XYZ file of C-alpha atoms in Angstrom:
491
model
C 64.377 28.449 -11.907
C 66.403 26.467 -9.379
C 64.336 27.852 -6.512
C 61.089 27.012 -8.321
C 62.387 23.500 -8.880
C 63.242 23.106 -5.212
C 59.805 24.297 -4.067
C 58.092 21.984 -6.521
C 60.066 18.884 -5.533
C 59.585 19.566 -1.849
C 55.835 19.715 -2.341
C 55.873 16.406 -4.122
C 57.937 14.598 -1.535
C 56.457 16.129 1.616
C 53.368 13.993 1.157
C 54.184 10.402 0.196
C 50.483 9.546 0.215
C 49.977 11.400 -3.078
C 51.224 8.433 -5.020
C 53.981 7.549 -7.410
C 56.234 10.322 -8.611
C 57.381 9.958 -12.180
C 60.312 11.690 -13.732
C 59.904 13.681 -16.897
C 63.329 13.493 -18.443
C 63.744 16.060 -21.189
C 66.890 16.871 -23.073
C 68.589 18.732 -20.273
C 69.695 22.285 -21.141
C 73.361 22.971 -20.549
C 74.779 26.008 -18.842
C 77.518 27.167 -21.189
C 79.390 28.897 -18.384
C 79.509 25.944 -16.004
C 79.448 23.300 -18.740
C 77.222 21.201 -16.468
C 73.948 19.430 -16.907
C 71.079 21.190 -15.192
C 69.299 18.750 -12.801
C 66.163 17.085 -14.180
C 62.728 18.375 -13.234
C 60.441 16.114 -11.225
C 56.727 16.576 -11.715
C 53.902 14.807 -9.966
C 51.520 12.901 -12.181
C 47.962 13.621 -11.107
C 44.949 11.528 -12.024
C 43.756 14.208 -14.409
C 47.098 14.087 -16.190
C 46.802 10.398 -16.966
C 43.899 11.042 -19.325
C 46.230 12.807 -21.687
C 48.896 10.149 -21.466
C 49.447 8.179 -24.670
C 47.740 4.808 -24.711
C 50.655 3.085 -26.422
C 54.365 3.769 -26.438
C 55.679 5.555 -29.488
C 57.115 3.061 -31.952
C 60.855 3.177 -32.228
C 63.391 1.340 -34.291
C 65.691 -0.877 -32.304
C 69.277 -0.036 -33.105
C 71.426 -3.026 -33.816
C 74.716 -3.248 -31.990
C 77.869 -4.650 -33.512
C 78.699 -8.329 -33.285
C 81.918 -7.370 -31.490
C 79.956 -5.784 -28.628
C 77.693 -8.812 -28.432
C 80.713 -11.099 -28.329
C 82.341 -9.078 -25.540
C 79.143 -9.273 -23.515
C 78.838 -12.995 -24.163
C 82.487 -13.775 -23.425
C 82.326 -12.172 -20.010
C 84.527 -12.824 -16.995
C 82.343 -15.799 -16.039
C 83.134 -17.584 -19.302
C 86.781 -16.516 -19.130
C 87.103 -18.081 -15.690
C 85.301 -21.197 -16.901
C 87.500 -21.547 -19.983
C 90.674 -21.023 -17.944
C 89.877 -23.491 -15.150
C 88.267 -26.105 -17.369
C 90.919 -25.762 -20.096
C 93.782 -26.075 -17.602
C 92.188 -29.168 -16.118
C 91.622 -30.728 -19.540
C 95.294 -30.259 -20.398
C 96.215 -32.026 -17.167
C 93.611 -34.727 -17.790
C 94.971 -35.360 -21.274
C 98.531 -35.588 -19.968
C 97.437 -37.933 -17.182
C 95.468 -40.182 -19.549
C 98.483 -40.436 -21.844
C 100.857 -41.213 -18.951
C 102.738 -37.899 -19.023
C 101.507 -36.520 -15.697
C 102.731 -38.948 -13.002
C 101.549 -36.819 -10.073
C 97.951 -36.811 -11.325
C 98.092 -40.581 -11.766
C 99.431 -41.142 -8.244
C 97.146 -38.530 -6.660
C 94.092 -38.997 -8.853
C 91.819 -38.771 -5.818
C 93.302 -35.394 -4.895
C 92.687 -34.128 -8.437
C 89.022 -35.116 -8.149
C 88.258 -33.859 -4.663
C 90.505 -30.808 -5.011
C 88.439 -29.560 -7.937
C 85.152 -30.298 -6.195
C 86.451 -28.649 -3.025
C 87.295 -25.448 -4.886
C 83.974 -25.500 -6.762
C 82.027 -25.633 -3.486
C 84.212 -22.942 -1.910
C 83.301 -20.484 -4.679
C 79.605 -20.822 -3.749
C 80.110 -20.640 0.012
C 78.325 -17.599 1.512
C 80.888 -17.035 4.256
C 83.865 -17.219 1.898
C 82.108 -14.846 -0.501
C 81.336 -12.335 2.238
C 84.982 -12.393 3.344
C 86.179 -11.753 -0.225
C 83.757 -8.859 -0.701
C 84.737 -7.378 2.675
C 88.466 -7.510 1.845
C 87.994 -5.911 -1.583
C 85.542 -3.249 -0.365
C 87.795 -2.347 2.558
C 91.108 -2.291 0.737
C 90.264 -0.698 -2.620
C 87.282 1.623 -2.056
C 87.380 4.851 -4.100
C 91.147 5.573 -4.031
C 92.318 2.985 -6.575
C 92.080 3.556 -10.354
C 88.620 3.031 -11.829
C 89.805 0.209 -14.095
C 91.035 -1.709 -11.034
C 87.754 -1.258 -9.140
C 85.747 -2.334 -12.185
C 87.974 -5.401 -12.458
C 87.404 -6.244 -8.786
C 83.635 -6.042 -9.256
C 83.806 -8.208 -12.369
C 85.885 -10.872 -10.641
C 83.629 -11.021 -7.585
C 80.450 -11.133 -9.659
C 81.693 -13.932 -11.904
C 83.254 -16.346 -9.406
C 80.615 -18.808 -10.596
C 82.784 -19.397 -13.662
C 85.429 -20.978 -11.411
C 82.684 -22.952 -9.661
C 81.373 -24.372 -12.949
C 84.808 -25.026 -14.419
C 86.121 -26.857 -11.364
C 82.894 -28.821 -10.829
C 82.790 -30.138 -14.393
C 86.524 -30.861 -14.267
C 86.080 -32.790 -11.025
C 83.425 -34.962 -12.671
C 85.766 -35.819 -15.545
C 88.750 -36.462 -13.242
C 86.516 -38.817 -11.241
C 85.484 -40.605 -14.427
C 89.159 -41.092 -15.319
C 89.928 -42.398 -11.820
C 87.099 -44.939 -11.942
C 88.057 -46.065 -15.456
C 91.679 -46.568 -14.334
C 90.452 -48.477 -11.274
C 88.546 -50.894 -13.492
C 91.550 -51.249 -15.780
C 93.591 -52.433 -12.806
C 90.680 -54.258 -11.172
C 92.979 -57.090 -10.090
C 94.588 -54.634 -7.646
C 91.270 -53.237 -6.395
C 88.770 -54.588 -3.939
C 85.222 -54.976 -5.190
C 83.993 -52.518 -2.542
C 86.292 -49.818 -3.932
C 85.018 -50.384 -7.476
C 81.373 -50.300 -6.386
C 81.805 -47.091 -4.410
C 83.651 -45.568 -7.375
C 80.660 -46.199 -9.646
C 78.158 -44.942 -7.060
C 80.182 -41.776 -6.455
C 80.567 -41.174 -10.167
C 76.808 -41.402 -10.810
C 75.942 -39.205 -7.817
C 78.410 -36.471 -8.745
C 77.385 -36.545 -12.412
C 73.657 -36.262 -11.604
C 74.337 -33.405 -9.180
C 76.391 -31.566 -11.801
C 73.951 -32.148 -14.677
C 71.004 -30.928 -12.591
C 72.727 -27.540 -12.275
C 72.751 -26.881 -16.021
C 70.914 -23.620 -16.810
C 68.018 -25.235 -18.685
C 67.215 -27.474 -15.715
C 67.865 -24.804 -13.082
C 65.826 -22.079 -14.772
C 62.862 -24.109 -16.026
C 62.621 -26.848 -13.376
C 63.826 -25.215 -10.176
C 62.533 -27.913 -7.823
C 64.125 -30.670 -9.918
C 67.421 -28.790 -9.831
C 67.302 -28.156 -6.111
C 66.344 -31.661 -5.053
C 68.878 -33.401 -7.252
C 71.697 -30.898 -6.847
C 71.304 -30.851 -3.069
C 70.213 -34.334 -2.004
C 72.059 -36.306 -4.667
C 75.011 -34.017 -3.984
C 74.868 -34.944 -0.300
C 74.740 -38.599 -1.271
C 77.755 -37.915 -3.466
C 79.593 -36.437 -0.486
C 78.907 -39.537 1.636
C 79.926 -41.883 -1.163
C 83.053 -39.777 -1.747
C 84.042 -40.309 1.886
C 83.493 -44.049 1.492
C 85.386 -44.153 -1.825
C 88.338 -42.170 -0.433
C 88.617 -44.137 2.810
C 88.238 -47.538 1.162
C 90.689 -46.640 -1.600
C 93.318 -45.284 0.798
C 92.989 -48.132 3.302
C 93.234 -50.987 0.833
C 96.640 -52.255 -0.288
C 96.247 -53.825 -3.703
C 99.643 -55.515 -3.628
C 99.271 -57.323 -0.294
C 95.457 -57.574 -0.594
C 95.095 -56.313 2.963
C 93.256 -53.503 4.772
C 94.999 -50.955 6.979
C 92.180 -49.943 9.318
C 94.330 -48.129 11.874
C 93.681 -44.800 10.186
C 97.234 -43.595 10.812
C 98.112 -43.605 7.122
C 94.909 -41.768 6.138
C 96.111 -38.372 7.403
C 98.993 -38.482 4.915
C 96.662 -38.627 1.899
C 95.788 -35.342 0.197
C 92.341 -36.488 -0.875
C 91.321 -36.980 2.767
C 92.108 -33.366 3.646
C 90.359 -32.099 0.534
C 87.283 -34.121 1.472
C 87.342 -32.663 4.981
C 87.463 -29.171 3.501
C 84.629 -29.970 1.104
C 82.485 -31.256 3.985
C 83.113 -28.138 6.071
C 82.248 -25.798 3.178
C 78.991 -27.663 2.541
C 77.998 -27.812 6.206
C 78.767 -24.218 7.248
C 75.794 -22.488 5.558
C 73.388 -25.104 6.936
C 74.595 -24.541 10.481
C 73.321 -20.969 10.100
C 69.759 -21.972 9.106
C 67.067 -20.611 11.448
C 63.280 -20.340 11.543
C 62.400 -16.672 11.995
C 59.138 -14.738 12.403
C 57.962 -12.724 9.397
C 55.171 -10.329 8.469
C 53.746 -10.543 4.948
C 52.347 -7.403 3.315
C 50.189 -7.976 0.237
C 49.825 -4.654 -1.587
C 48.590 -6.468 -4.715
C 48.041 -10.020 -5.998
C 51.336 -9.715 -7.894
C 53.705 -9.039 -5.005
C 54.415 -10.134 -1.431
C 56.543 -7.885 0.779
C 58.233 -10.075 3.412
C 59.396 -8.223 6.538
C 62.103 -9.594 8.842
C 63.583 -8.355 12.106
C 66.935 -6.448 12.160
C 68.676 -4.274 9.604
C 71.235 -5.247 6.987
C 74.039 -3.656 5.052
C 73.347 -2.967 1.390
C 74.028 -5.322 -1.493
C 72.979 -8.585 0.182
C 70.598 -11.335 -0.883
C 68.904 -13.936 1.278
C 67.441 -17.404 0.813
C 64.081 -18.278 2.301
C 61.955 -21.417 2.484
C 58.884 -22.817 4.216
C 60.915 -25.841 5.349
C 64.379 -26.238 6.794
C 65.976 -28.091 3.874
C 63.636 -27.843 0.887
C 62.973 -25.291 -1.850
C 65.102 -22.284 -0.964
C 64.625 -19.155 -3.077
C 66.910 -16.124 -3.200
C 65.671 -12.523 -3.066
C 67.322 -9.134 -2.768
C 67.261 -7.509 0.663
C 65.962 -3.984 1.261
C 67.119 -2.241 4.420
C 67.723 1.297 5.619
C 70.958 0.204 7.290
C 72.544 -2.211 9.743
C 70.906 -0.473 12.693
C 67.401 -0.451 11.192
C 64.594 -2.328 12.872
C 63.559 -4.330 9.800
C 64.684 -5.572 6.431
C 62.431 -6.598 3.537
C 62.292 -8.914 0.548
C 60.082 -8.387 -2.507
C 58.707 -11.659 -3.880
C 57.076 -11.262 -7.271
C 54.435 -13.920 -7.923
C 55.850 -16.296 -10.529
C 56.082 -19.891 -9.308
C 54.397 -22.082 -6.717
C 56.507 -20.820 -3.825
C 55.833 -17.134 -4.385
C 52.143 -17.829 -5.086
C 51.920 -19.561 -1.719
C 53.247 -16.433 0.007
C 50.231 -14.541 -1.345
C 47.571 -17.260 -1.059
C 48.711 -18.619 2.299
C 51.004 -16.082 4.030
C 53.235 -17.806 6.611
C 54.048 -16.454 10.074
C 57.549 -17.914 10.016
C 60.074 -18.763 7.314
C 63.361 -20.614 7.302
C 66.395 -18.607 6.240
C 70.171 -18.715 6.362
C 71.273 -16.080 8.833
C 74.492 -15.490 6.886
C 73.383 -13.676 3.723
C 75.358 -13.774 0.507
C 76.750 -10.750 -1.268
C 75.568 -9.593 -4.682
C 77.190 -7.262 -7.177
C 75.609 -4.231 -5.444
C 77.780 -4.928 -2.411
C 80.732 -3.503 -4.355
C 78.958 -0.131 -4.700
C 81.172 1.146 -1.868
C 84.124 0.902 -4.270
C 82.780 3.782 -6.369
C 82.467 7.500 -5.752
C 79.150 7.793 -7.596
C 76.987 5.318 -9.471
C 73.590 4.586 -10.986
C 71.295 1.734 -9.980
C 68.710 1.004 -12.691
C 66.047 -1.677 -12.264
C 62.682 -2.799 -13.574
C 59.716 -4.279 -11.699
C 60.640 -6.467 -8.745
C 64.309 -5.730 -9.437
C 63.824 -2.877 -6.970
C 64.287 -5.517 -4.254
C 67.945 -5.972 -5.165
C 68.611 -2.326 -6.029
C 66.936 -0.162 -3.411
C 69.228 -0.714 -0.416
C 72.229 0.715 -2.237
C 70.429 3.994 -2.883
C 68.841 4.097 0.582
C 72.174 3.708 2.355
C 74.396 5.826 0.118
C 73.737 9.414 -1.029
C 76.181 8.831 -3.896
C 73.911 6.475 -5.791
C 71.190 7.464 -8.259
C 68.062 5.293 -8.655
C 66.149 4.683 -11.879
C 63.121 2.418 -11.425
C 60.884 1.458 -14.333
C 57.680 -0.410 -13.531
C 53.945 -0.623 -14.011
C 51.598 0.999 -11.499
C 54.393 1.045 -8.926
C 52.504 2.667 -6.045
C 49.568 0.273 -6.265
C 51.610 -2.830 -7.053
C 54.348 -2.466 -4.426
C 52.443 -0.622 -1.729
C 53.177 2.118 0.809
C 56.149 0.413 2.483
C 58.398 0.510 -0.575
C 57.129 3.931 -1.687
C 57.654 5.283 1.814
C 61.260 4.077 1.917
C 61.957 5.749 -1.418
C 60.296 9.059 -0.573
C 61.880 9.316 2.880
C 65.458 8.498 1.955
C 66.104 9.348 -1.713
C 66.189 13.002 -2.719
C 64.439 14.029 -5.955
C 67.710 15.012 -7.621
C 68.912 11.394 -7.544
C 65.719 9.598 -8.445
C 63.794 8.684 -11.584
C 60.566 6.723 -11.213
C 58.882 5.784 -14.474
C 55.393 4.327 -14.217
C 54.771 2.706 -17.595
C 51.030 2.470 -16.934
C 50.654 6.193 -16.348
C 53.139 7.096 -19.069
C 51.511 4.856 -21.655
C 54.476 2.536 -22.093
C 58.152 1.995 -21.450
C 60.513 4.945 -21.814
C 63.584 5.347 -23.966
C 65.662 3.684 -21.278
C 69.051 4.458 -22.771
C 68.171 8.146 -23.188
C 67.265 8.404 -19.515
C 70.310 6.421 -18.470
C 72.819 8.369 -20.555
C 71.505 11.722 -19.371
C 71.469 10.597 -15.745
C 74.979 9.155 -16.120
C 76.428 12.464 -17.300
C 74.363 14.582 -14.930
C 75.329 12.496 -11.920
C 78.975 12.094 -13.038
C 78.663 8.387 -12.316
C 81.535 5.934 -12.531
C 79.466 2.781 -13.062
C 75.951 1.458 -13.726
C 74.386 -1.589 -12.048
C 71.336 -3.228 -13.678
C 68.662 -5.530 -12.266
C 66.117 -6.471 -14.909
C 64.703 -9.383 -16.861
C 66.749 -11.058 -19.569
C 65.545 -8.861 -22.442
C 65.783 -5.596 -20.523
C 69.181 -6.493 -19.147
C 70.508 -7.366 -22.600
C 69.256 -4.130 -24.180
C 70.727 -1.910 -21.467
C 74.019 -3.816 -21.390
C 74.397 -3.487 -25.158
C 73.496 0.212 -25.064
C 75.953 0.950 -22.272
C 78.777 -0.966 -23.929
C 78.175 0.916 -27.166
C 78.183 4.236 -25.283
C 81.342 3.353 -23.362
C 79.561 3.334 -19.982
C 80.964 0.854 -17.409
C 78.091 -1.486 -16.564
C 77.271 -4.671 -14.681
C 74.017 -6.528 -15.196
C 72.088 -9.505 -13.966
C 74.042 -12.709 -14.508
C 72.499 -15.824 -16.029
C 75.013 -18.619 -15.483
C 75.529 -20.705 -18.594
């Protein structure tokens, strides 16, 4: 039977022009002697076969998971980091407001800018890449699984520190400005005005990043978070310099600048400026080729190869409307890398309706959760639809990763480039392609995933899907005791 299976799979994959290969995933028979799962059988779906395919998926009852599992998924590492950083700051803020934290009262500017500095650092691409590199180099495969899972969780959820510190910085700034107005007789009017301007700019920048604004009004988020944030940075410099140079007792200005270097808030502001500027120094306009396999998808091709697990930001202009997409590449020495842009908003529609010859991008890419795949001996990458853009590189570059891709009319929708990469580099024994159009609906995802998990002896599962699909798979994996990481929607 094994030889028949090998011959059959070779026939399917020798000719990638035949179309999408779907996996029929039965209940795998077990060899009682070896106590192993027999590899799944891969069968080609021919046009004649699709006539017999069911028109609608079989109805199934959705199993409810316990509230405890839902709570554990909700109270993830992101929210733990947020609660810790924000809670710690609120304790300090309360002590400072009540007069029991003298350092925070004396160095109120450092408390403000220090928090904002750390918030920006957590979102800096270069800092993130360094952290991922250190973890992936130091702890890959030899450390206990619980430690490696913890490392992945921490790296994926650094945004919780970003949010906690950013919101804390806003509130520390509010306290500083309120205290300045309380002692207005010791403050110059210029200091008070810049305090108000800085407070409004920082608050607008922070509020524009709330999930409802960011997810439903992306352009509003980007313009306010970026440009008002830059205005906030300039006003912060003015507020810090004016506040540190003015002596409220003598009512004089010390404009020599010698005393400035001894103030903590100045150094924090320098750090904040560097962290904001670094990614923009790496912005370049690069040539691209746009492949349009269908009206639903644009495949953007760039020069040079990339390591797996990276995402890139692209735009039609140098400073406006950047959008992040997963990067597909055969390796660092490949000739090209690709991004899959599913048509959803105005930007992605413009890639299809008016394909550009060049795009602006940050040459330093940022790491996603897939970048930690090198920590694990074996794993499963499951994705739906355009999620293949973030998932495929891991399976292309590592023979230890198993790919499950669920989509509709995959060959026609995503074209020969993506299908060719899959067929050339991923062996049938570590691949499940499920075409919901040919199969008559979505599969029992958890059945496929559980069987693949045990067959492949995987240590972890990574998910890239929409909100509903991600939630269902995360809940199913948690209930089954399968280590899993899914798409993150920052709260």
